[in-house]
PDB file of C-alpha atoms in Angstrom:
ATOM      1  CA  UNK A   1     104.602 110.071  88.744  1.00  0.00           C
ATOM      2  CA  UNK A   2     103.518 107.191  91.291  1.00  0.00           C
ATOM      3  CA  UNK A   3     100.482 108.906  92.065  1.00  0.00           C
ATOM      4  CA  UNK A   4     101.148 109.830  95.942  1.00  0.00           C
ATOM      5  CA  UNK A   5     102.235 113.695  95.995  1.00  0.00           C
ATOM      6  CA  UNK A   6     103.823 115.139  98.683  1.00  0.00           C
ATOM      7  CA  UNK A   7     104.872 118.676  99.615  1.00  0.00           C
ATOM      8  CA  UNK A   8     106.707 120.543 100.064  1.00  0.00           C
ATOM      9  CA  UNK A   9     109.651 119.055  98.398  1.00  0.00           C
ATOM     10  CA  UNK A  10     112.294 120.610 100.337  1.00  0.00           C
ATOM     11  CA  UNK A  11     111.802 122.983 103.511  1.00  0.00           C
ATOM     12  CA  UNK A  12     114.367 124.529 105.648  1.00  0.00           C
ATOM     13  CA  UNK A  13     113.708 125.744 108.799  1.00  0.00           C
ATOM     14  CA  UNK A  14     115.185 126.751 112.127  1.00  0.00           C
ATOM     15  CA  UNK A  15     115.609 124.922 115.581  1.00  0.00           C
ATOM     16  CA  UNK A  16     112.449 124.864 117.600  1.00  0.00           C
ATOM     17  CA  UNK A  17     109.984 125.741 114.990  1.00  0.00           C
ATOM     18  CA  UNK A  18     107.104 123.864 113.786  1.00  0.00           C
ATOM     19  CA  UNK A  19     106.399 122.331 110.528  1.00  0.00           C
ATOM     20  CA  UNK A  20     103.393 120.891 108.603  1.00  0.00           C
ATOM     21  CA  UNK A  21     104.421 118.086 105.700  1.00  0.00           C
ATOM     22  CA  UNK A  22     101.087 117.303 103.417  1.00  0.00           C
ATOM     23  CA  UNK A  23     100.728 113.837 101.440  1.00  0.00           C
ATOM     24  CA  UNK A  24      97.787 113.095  99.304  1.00  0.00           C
ATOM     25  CA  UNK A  25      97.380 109.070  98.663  1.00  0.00           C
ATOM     26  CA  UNK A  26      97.077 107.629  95.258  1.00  0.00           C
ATOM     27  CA  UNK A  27      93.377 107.624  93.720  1.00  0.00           C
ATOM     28  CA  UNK A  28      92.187 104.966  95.881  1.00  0.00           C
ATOM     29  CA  UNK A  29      94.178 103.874  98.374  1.00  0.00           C
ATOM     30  CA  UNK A  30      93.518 104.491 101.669  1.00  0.00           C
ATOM     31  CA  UNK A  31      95.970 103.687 103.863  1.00  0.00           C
ATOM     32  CA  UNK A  32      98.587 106.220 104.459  1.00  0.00           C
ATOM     33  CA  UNK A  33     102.222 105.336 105.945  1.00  0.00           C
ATOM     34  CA  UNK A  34     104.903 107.936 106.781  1.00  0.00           C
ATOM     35  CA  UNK A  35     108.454 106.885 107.149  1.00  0.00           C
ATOM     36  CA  UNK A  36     111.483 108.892 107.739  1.00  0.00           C
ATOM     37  CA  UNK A  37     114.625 108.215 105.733  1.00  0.00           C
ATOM     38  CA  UNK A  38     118.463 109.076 107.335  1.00  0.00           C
ATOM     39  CA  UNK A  39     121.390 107.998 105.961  1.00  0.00           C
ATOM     40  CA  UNK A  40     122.467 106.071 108.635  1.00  0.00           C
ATOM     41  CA  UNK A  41     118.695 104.535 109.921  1.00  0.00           C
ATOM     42  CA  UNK A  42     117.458 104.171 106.230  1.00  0.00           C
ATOM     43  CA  UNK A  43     113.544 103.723 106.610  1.00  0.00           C
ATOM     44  CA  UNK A  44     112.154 104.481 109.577  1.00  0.00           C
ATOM     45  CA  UNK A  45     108.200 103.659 110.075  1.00  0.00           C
ATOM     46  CA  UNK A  46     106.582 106.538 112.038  1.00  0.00           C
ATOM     47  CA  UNK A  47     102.318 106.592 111.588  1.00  0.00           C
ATOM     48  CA  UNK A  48      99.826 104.486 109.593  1.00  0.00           C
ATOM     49  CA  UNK A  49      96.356 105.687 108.810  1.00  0.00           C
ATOM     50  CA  UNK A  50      93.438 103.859 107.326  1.00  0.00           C
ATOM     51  CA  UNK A  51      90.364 105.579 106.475  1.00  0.00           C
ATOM     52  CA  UNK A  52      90.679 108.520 108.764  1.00  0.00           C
ATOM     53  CA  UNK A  53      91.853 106.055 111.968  1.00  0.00           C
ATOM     54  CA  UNK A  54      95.528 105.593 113.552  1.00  0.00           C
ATOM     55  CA  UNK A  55      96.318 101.966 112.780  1.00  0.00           C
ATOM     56  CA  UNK A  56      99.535 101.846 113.769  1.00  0.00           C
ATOM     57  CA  UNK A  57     102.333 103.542 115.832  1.00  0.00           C
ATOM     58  CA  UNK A  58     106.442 103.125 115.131  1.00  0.00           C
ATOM     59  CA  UNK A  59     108.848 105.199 116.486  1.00  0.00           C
ATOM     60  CA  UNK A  60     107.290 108.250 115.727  1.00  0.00           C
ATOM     61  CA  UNK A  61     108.027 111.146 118.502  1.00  0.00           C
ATOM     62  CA  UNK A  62     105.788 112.970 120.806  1.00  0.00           C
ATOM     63  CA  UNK A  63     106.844 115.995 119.085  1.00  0.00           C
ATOM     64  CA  UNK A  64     105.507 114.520 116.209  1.00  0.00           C
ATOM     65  CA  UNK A  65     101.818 113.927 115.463  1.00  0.00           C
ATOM     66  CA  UNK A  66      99.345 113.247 112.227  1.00  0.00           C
ATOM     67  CA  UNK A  67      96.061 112.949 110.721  1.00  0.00           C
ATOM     68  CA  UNK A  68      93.971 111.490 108.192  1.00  0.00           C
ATOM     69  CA  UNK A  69      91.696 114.050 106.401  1.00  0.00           C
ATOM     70  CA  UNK A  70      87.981 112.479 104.863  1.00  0.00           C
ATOM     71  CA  UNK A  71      89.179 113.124 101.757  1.00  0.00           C
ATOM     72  CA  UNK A  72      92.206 111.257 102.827  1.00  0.00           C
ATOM     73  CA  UNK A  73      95.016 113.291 102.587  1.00  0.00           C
ATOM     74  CA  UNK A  74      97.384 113.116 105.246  1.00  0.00           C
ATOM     75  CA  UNK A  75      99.364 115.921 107.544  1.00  0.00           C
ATOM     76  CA  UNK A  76     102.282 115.283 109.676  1.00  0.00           C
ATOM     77  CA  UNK A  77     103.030 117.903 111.966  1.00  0.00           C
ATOM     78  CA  UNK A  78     106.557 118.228 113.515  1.00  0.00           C
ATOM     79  CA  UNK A  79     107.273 120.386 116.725  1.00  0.00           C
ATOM     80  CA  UNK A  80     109.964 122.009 118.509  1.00  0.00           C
ATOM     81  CA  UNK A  81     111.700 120.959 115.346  1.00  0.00           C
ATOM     82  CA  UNK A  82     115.886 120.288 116.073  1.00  0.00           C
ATOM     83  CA  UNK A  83     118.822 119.781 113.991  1.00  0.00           C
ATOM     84  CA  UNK A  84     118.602 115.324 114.437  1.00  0.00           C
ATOM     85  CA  UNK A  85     115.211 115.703 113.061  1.00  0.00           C
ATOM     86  CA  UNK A  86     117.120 116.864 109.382  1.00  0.00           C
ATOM     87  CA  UNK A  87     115.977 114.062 107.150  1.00  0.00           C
ATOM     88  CA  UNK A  88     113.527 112.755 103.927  1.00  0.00           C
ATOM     89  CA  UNK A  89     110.208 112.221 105.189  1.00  0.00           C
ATOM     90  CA  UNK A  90     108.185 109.857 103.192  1.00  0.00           C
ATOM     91  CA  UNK A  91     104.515 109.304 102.969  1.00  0.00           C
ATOM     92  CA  UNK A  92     103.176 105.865 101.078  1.00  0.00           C
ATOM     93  CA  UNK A  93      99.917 104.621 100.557  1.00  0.00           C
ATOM     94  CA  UNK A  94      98.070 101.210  99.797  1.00  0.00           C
ATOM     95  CA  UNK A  95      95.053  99.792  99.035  1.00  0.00           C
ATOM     96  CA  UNK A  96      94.211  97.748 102.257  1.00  0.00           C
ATOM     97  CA  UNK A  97      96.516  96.866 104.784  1.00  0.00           C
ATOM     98  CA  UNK A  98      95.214  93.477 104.972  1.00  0.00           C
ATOM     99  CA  UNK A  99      96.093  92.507 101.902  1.00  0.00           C
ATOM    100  CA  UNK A 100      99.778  91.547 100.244  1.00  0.00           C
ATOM    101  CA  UNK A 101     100.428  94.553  98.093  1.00  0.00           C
ATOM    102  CA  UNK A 102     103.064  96.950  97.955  1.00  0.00           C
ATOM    103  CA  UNK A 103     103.136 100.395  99.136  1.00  0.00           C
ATOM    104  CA  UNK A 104     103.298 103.198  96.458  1.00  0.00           C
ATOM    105  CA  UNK A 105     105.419 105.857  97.756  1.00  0.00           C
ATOM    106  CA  UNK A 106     105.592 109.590  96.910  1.00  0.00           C
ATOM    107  CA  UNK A 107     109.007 111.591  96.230  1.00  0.00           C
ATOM    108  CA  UNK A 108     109.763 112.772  99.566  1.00  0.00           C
ATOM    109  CA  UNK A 109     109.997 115.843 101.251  1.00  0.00           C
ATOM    110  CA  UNK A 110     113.565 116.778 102.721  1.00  0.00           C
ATOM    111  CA  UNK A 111     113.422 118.702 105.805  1.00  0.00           C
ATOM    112  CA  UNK A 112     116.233 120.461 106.729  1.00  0.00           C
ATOM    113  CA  UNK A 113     116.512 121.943 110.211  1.00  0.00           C
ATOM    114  CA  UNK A 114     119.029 124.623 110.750  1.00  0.00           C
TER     115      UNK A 114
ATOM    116  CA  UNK B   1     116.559  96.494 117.448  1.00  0.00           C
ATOM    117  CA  UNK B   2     117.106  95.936 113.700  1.00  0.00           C
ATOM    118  CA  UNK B   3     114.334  93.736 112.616  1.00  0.00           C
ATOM    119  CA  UNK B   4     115.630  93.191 109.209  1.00  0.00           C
ATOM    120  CA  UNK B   5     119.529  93.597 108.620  1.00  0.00           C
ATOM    121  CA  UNK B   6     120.965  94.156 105.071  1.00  0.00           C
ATOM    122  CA  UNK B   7     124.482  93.547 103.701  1.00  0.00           C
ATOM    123  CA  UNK B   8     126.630  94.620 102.193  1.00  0.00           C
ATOM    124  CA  UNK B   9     125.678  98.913 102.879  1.00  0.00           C
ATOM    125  CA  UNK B  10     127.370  99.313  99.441  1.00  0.00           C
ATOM    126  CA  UNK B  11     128.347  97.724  96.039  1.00  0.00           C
ATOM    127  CA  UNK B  12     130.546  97.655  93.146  1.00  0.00           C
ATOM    128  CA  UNK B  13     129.531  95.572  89.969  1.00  0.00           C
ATOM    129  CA  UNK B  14     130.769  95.524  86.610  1.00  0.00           C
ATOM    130  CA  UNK B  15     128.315  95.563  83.775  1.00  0.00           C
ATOM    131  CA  UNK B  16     127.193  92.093  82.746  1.00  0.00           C
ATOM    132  CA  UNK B  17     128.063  90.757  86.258  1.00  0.00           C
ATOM    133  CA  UNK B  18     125.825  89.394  89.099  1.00  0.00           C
ATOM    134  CA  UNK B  19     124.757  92.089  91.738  1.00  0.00           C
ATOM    135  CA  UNK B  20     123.581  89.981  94.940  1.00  0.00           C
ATOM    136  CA  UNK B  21     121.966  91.861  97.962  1.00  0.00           C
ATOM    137  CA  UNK B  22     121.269  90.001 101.848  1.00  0.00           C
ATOM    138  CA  UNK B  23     118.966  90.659 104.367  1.00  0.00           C
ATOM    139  CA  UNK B  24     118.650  88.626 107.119  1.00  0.00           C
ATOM    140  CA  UNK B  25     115.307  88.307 109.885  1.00  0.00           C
ATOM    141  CA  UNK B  26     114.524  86.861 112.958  1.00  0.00           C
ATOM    142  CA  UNK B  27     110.732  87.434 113.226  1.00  0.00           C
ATOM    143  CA  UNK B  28     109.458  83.873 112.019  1.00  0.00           C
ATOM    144  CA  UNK B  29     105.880  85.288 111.859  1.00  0.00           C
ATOM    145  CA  UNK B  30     107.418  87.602 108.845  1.00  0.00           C
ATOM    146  CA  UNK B  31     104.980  86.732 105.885  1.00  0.00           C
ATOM    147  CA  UNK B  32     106.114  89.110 103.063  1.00  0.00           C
ATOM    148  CA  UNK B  33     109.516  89.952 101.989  1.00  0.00           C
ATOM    149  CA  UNK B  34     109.480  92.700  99.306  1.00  0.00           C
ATOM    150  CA  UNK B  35     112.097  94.687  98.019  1.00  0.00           C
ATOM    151  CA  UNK B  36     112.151  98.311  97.440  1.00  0.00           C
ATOM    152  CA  UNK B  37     114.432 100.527  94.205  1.00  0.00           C
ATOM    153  CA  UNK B  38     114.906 103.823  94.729  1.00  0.00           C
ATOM    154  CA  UNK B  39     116.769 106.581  92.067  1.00  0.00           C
ATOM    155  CA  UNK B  40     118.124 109.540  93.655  1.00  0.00           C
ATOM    156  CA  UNK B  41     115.589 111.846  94.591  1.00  0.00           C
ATOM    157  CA  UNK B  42     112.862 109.972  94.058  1.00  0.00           C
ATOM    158  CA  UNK B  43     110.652 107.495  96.829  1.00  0.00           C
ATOM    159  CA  UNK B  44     111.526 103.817  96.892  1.00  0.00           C
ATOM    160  CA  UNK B  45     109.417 101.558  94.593  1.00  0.00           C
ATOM    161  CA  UNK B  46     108.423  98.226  94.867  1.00  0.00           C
ATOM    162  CA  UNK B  47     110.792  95.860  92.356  1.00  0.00           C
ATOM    163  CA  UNK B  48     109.513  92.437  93.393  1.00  0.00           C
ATOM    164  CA  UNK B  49     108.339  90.181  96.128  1.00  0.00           C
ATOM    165  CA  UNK B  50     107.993  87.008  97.408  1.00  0.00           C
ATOM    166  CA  UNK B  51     106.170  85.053 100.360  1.00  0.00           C
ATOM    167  CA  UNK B  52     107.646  82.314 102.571  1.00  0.00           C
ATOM    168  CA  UNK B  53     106.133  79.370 101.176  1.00  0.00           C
ATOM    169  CA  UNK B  54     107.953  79.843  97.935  1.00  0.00           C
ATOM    170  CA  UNK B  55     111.453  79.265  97.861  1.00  0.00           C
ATOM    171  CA  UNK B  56     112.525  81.542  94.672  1.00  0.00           C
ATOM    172  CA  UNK B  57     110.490  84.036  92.465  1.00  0.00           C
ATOM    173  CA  UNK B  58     112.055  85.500  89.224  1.00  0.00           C
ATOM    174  CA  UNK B  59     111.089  88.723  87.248  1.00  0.00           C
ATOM    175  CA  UNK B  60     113.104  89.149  84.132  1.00  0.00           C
ATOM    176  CA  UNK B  61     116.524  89.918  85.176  1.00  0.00           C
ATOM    177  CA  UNK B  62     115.635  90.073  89.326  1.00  0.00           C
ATOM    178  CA  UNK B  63     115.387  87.528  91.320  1.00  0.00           C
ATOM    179  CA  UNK B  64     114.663  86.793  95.287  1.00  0.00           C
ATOM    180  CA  UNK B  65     116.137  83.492  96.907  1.00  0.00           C
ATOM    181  CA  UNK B  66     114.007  82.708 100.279  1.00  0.00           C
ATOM    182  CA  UNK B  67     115.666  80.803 102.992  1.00  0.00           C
ATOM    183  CA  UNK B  68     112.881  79.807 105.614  1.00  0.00           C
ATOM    184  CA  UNK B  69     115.242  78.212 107.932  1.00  0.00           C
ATOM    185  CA  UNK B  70     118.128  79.991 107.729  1.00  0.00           C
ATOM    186  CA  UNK B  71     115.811  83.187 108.091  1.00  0.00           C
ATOM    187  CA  UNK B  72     117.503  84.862 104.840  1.00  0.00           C
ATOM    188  CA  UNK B  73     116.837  86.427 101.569  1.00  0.00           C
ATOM    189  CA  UNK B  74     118.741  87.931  99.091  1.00  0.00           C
ATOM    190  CA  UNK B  75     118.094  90.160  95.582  1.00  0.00           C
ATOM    191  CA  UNK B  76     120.249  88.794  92.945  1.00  0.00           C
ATOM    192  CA  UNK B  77     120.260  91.089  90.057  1.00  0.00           C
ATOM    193  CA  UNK B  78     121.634  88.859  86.708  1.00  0.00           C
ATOM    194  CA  UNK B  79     123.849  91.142  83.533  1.00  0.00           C
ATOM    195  CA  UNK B  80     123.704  94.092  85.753  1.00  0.00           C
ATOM    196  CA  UNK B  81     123.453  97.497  83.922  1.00  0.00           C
ATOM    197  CA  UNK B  82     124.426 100.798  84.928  1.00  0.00           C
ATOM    198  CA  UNK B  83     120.641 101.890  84.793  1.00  0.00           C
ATOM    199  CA  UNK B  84     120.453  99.520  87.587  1.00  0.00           C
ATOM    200  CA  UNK B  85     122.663 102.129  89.961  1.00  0.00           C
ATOM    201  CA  UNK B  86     120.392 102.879  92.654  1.00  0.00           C
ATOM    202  CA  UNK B  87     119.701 102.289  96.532  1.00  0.00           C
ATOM    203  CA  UNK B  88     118.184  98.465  97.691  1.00  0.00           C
ATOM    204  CA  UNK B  89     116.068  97.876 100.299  1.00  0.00           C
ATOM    205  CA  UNK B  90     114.508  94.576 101.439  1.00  0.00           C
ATOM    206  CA  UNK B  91     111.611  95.019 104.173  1.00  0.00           C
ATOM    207  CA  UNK B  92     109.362  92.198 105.495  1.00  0.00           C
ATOM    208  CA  UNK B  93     106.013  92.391 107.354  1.00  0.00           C
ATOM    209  CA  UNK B  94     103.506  90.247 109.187  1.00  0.00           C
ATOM    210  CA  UNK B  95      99.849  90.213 108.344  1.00  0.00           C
ATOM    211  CA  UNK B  96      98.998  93.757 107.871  1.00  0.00           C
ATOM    212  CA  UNK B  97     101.272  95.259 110.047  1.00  0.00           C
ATOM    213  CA  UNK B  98     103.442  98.028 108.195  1.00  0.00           C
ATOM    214  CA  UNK B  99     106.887  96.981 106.546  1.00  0.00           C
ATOM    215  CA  UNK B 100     110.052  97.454 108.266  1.00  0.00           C
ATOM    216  CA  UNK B 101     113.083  98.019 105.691  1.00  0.00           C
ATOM    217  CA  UNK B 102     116.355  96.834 106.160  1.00  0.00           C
ATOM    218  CA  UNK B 103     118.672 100.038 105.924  1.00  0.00           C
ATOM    219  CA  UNK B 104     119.504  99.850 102.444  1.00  0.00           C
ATOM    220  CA  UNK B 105     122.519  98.651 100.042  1.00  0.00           C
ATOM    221  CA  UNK B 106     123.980 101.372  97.567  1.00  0.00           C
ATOM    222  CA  UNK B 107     124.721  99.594  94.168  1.00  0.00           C
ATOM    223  CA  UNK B 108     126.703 100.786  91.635  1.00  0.00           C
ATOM    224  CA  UNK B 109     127.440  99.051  88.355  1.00  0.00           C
ATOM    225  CA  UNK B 110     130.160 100.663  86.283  1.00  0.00           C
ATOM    226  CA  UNK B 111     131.019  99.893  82.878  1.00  0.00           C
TER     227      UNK B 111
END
């Protein structure tokens, strides 16, 4: 267990719906990353949080959006879901973002759009 | 735009033998070059890591070469076991901003 959790694990859902994936940080940490994983982009960074605030902004979607919770858990909400938007979603979390440590990252949750 | 590119996409080792990974960069303001394990199923983990004003850095049987002028690094795993089977990723960053990952070399070591 690394200490991030994320859920659900696995979620299947159909074209054009919304979905809500939830990641809570390890004890501590409190940055939040989210990355998406395909098999042919590997990691993709989408949204970083730190303490509640958007630090940073990849190539994340408008139909995508997140949050930062003050008890830091973090939400990423995906909209007018369709079938390119199949992948592993990853959420990882740090200390600070300032300094050189790695990112702990939870187990994933694998979206599949149908 | 591939920030950090990583070769080969797959691999074949024998037990024993050397497993060596690439990634390539061309952001010179790249600080930290890490790379990432990850089993099936499970989220990538950090294996080992180096910064740019050290040429090599060695943990146990891993290993990352650093290149500052040729803008390369590579993973070089030494007597490569089949516990080692698992997807590679190299990612750099600079300062604080968040890591970008190359896209990731399937190894496979077979006995």
């Amino acid at each position: 267990d690394s200490g991030v959790t994320q859920t659900p694990k696995h979620l299947i859902t159909a074209t054009g719906q919304r979905v809500t994936l939830r990641c809570s940080p390890r004890s501590g940490d409190l940055s939040v990353y989210w990355y998406q994983q395909s098999l042919d982009q590997g990691l993709q960074f989408l949204i970083q949080y730190y303490n509640g605030e958007e630090r940073a902004k990849g190539n994340i979607l408008e139909r995508f959006s997140a949050q930062q919770f003050p008890d830091l858990h973090s939400e990423l909400n995906l909209s007018s879901l369709e079938l390119g938007d199949s992948a592993l979603y990853f959420c990882a979390s740090s200390v600070d973002p300032g300094l050189l440590y790695g990112y702990t990252f939870g187990s994933g949750t694998r979206l599949t759009v149908v | 735009q591939q920030q950090v590119k990583q070769s080969p996409q797959s691999l074949i080792v024998q037990k024993g033998g050397i497993s060596i990974i690439n990634c390539a960069y061309e952001n010179t303001a790249f600080d930290y070059f890490p790379w990432y394990q990850q089993f099936p199923g499970k989220g990538p983990a950090l294996l080992i890591a180096i910064r740019p004003d050290v040429s090599e850095k060695k943990e146990g049987r891993f290993t990352i070469s650093f290149n500052k002028s040729a803008k390369q690094f590579s993973l070089h795993i030494m007597d490569s076991q089949p516990g080692d089977s698992a997807t590679y990723f190299c990612a750099a960053r600079k300062g604080n901003t968040p890591l970008v990952f190359g896209k990731g070399t399937r190894l496979s070591v077979i006995a």
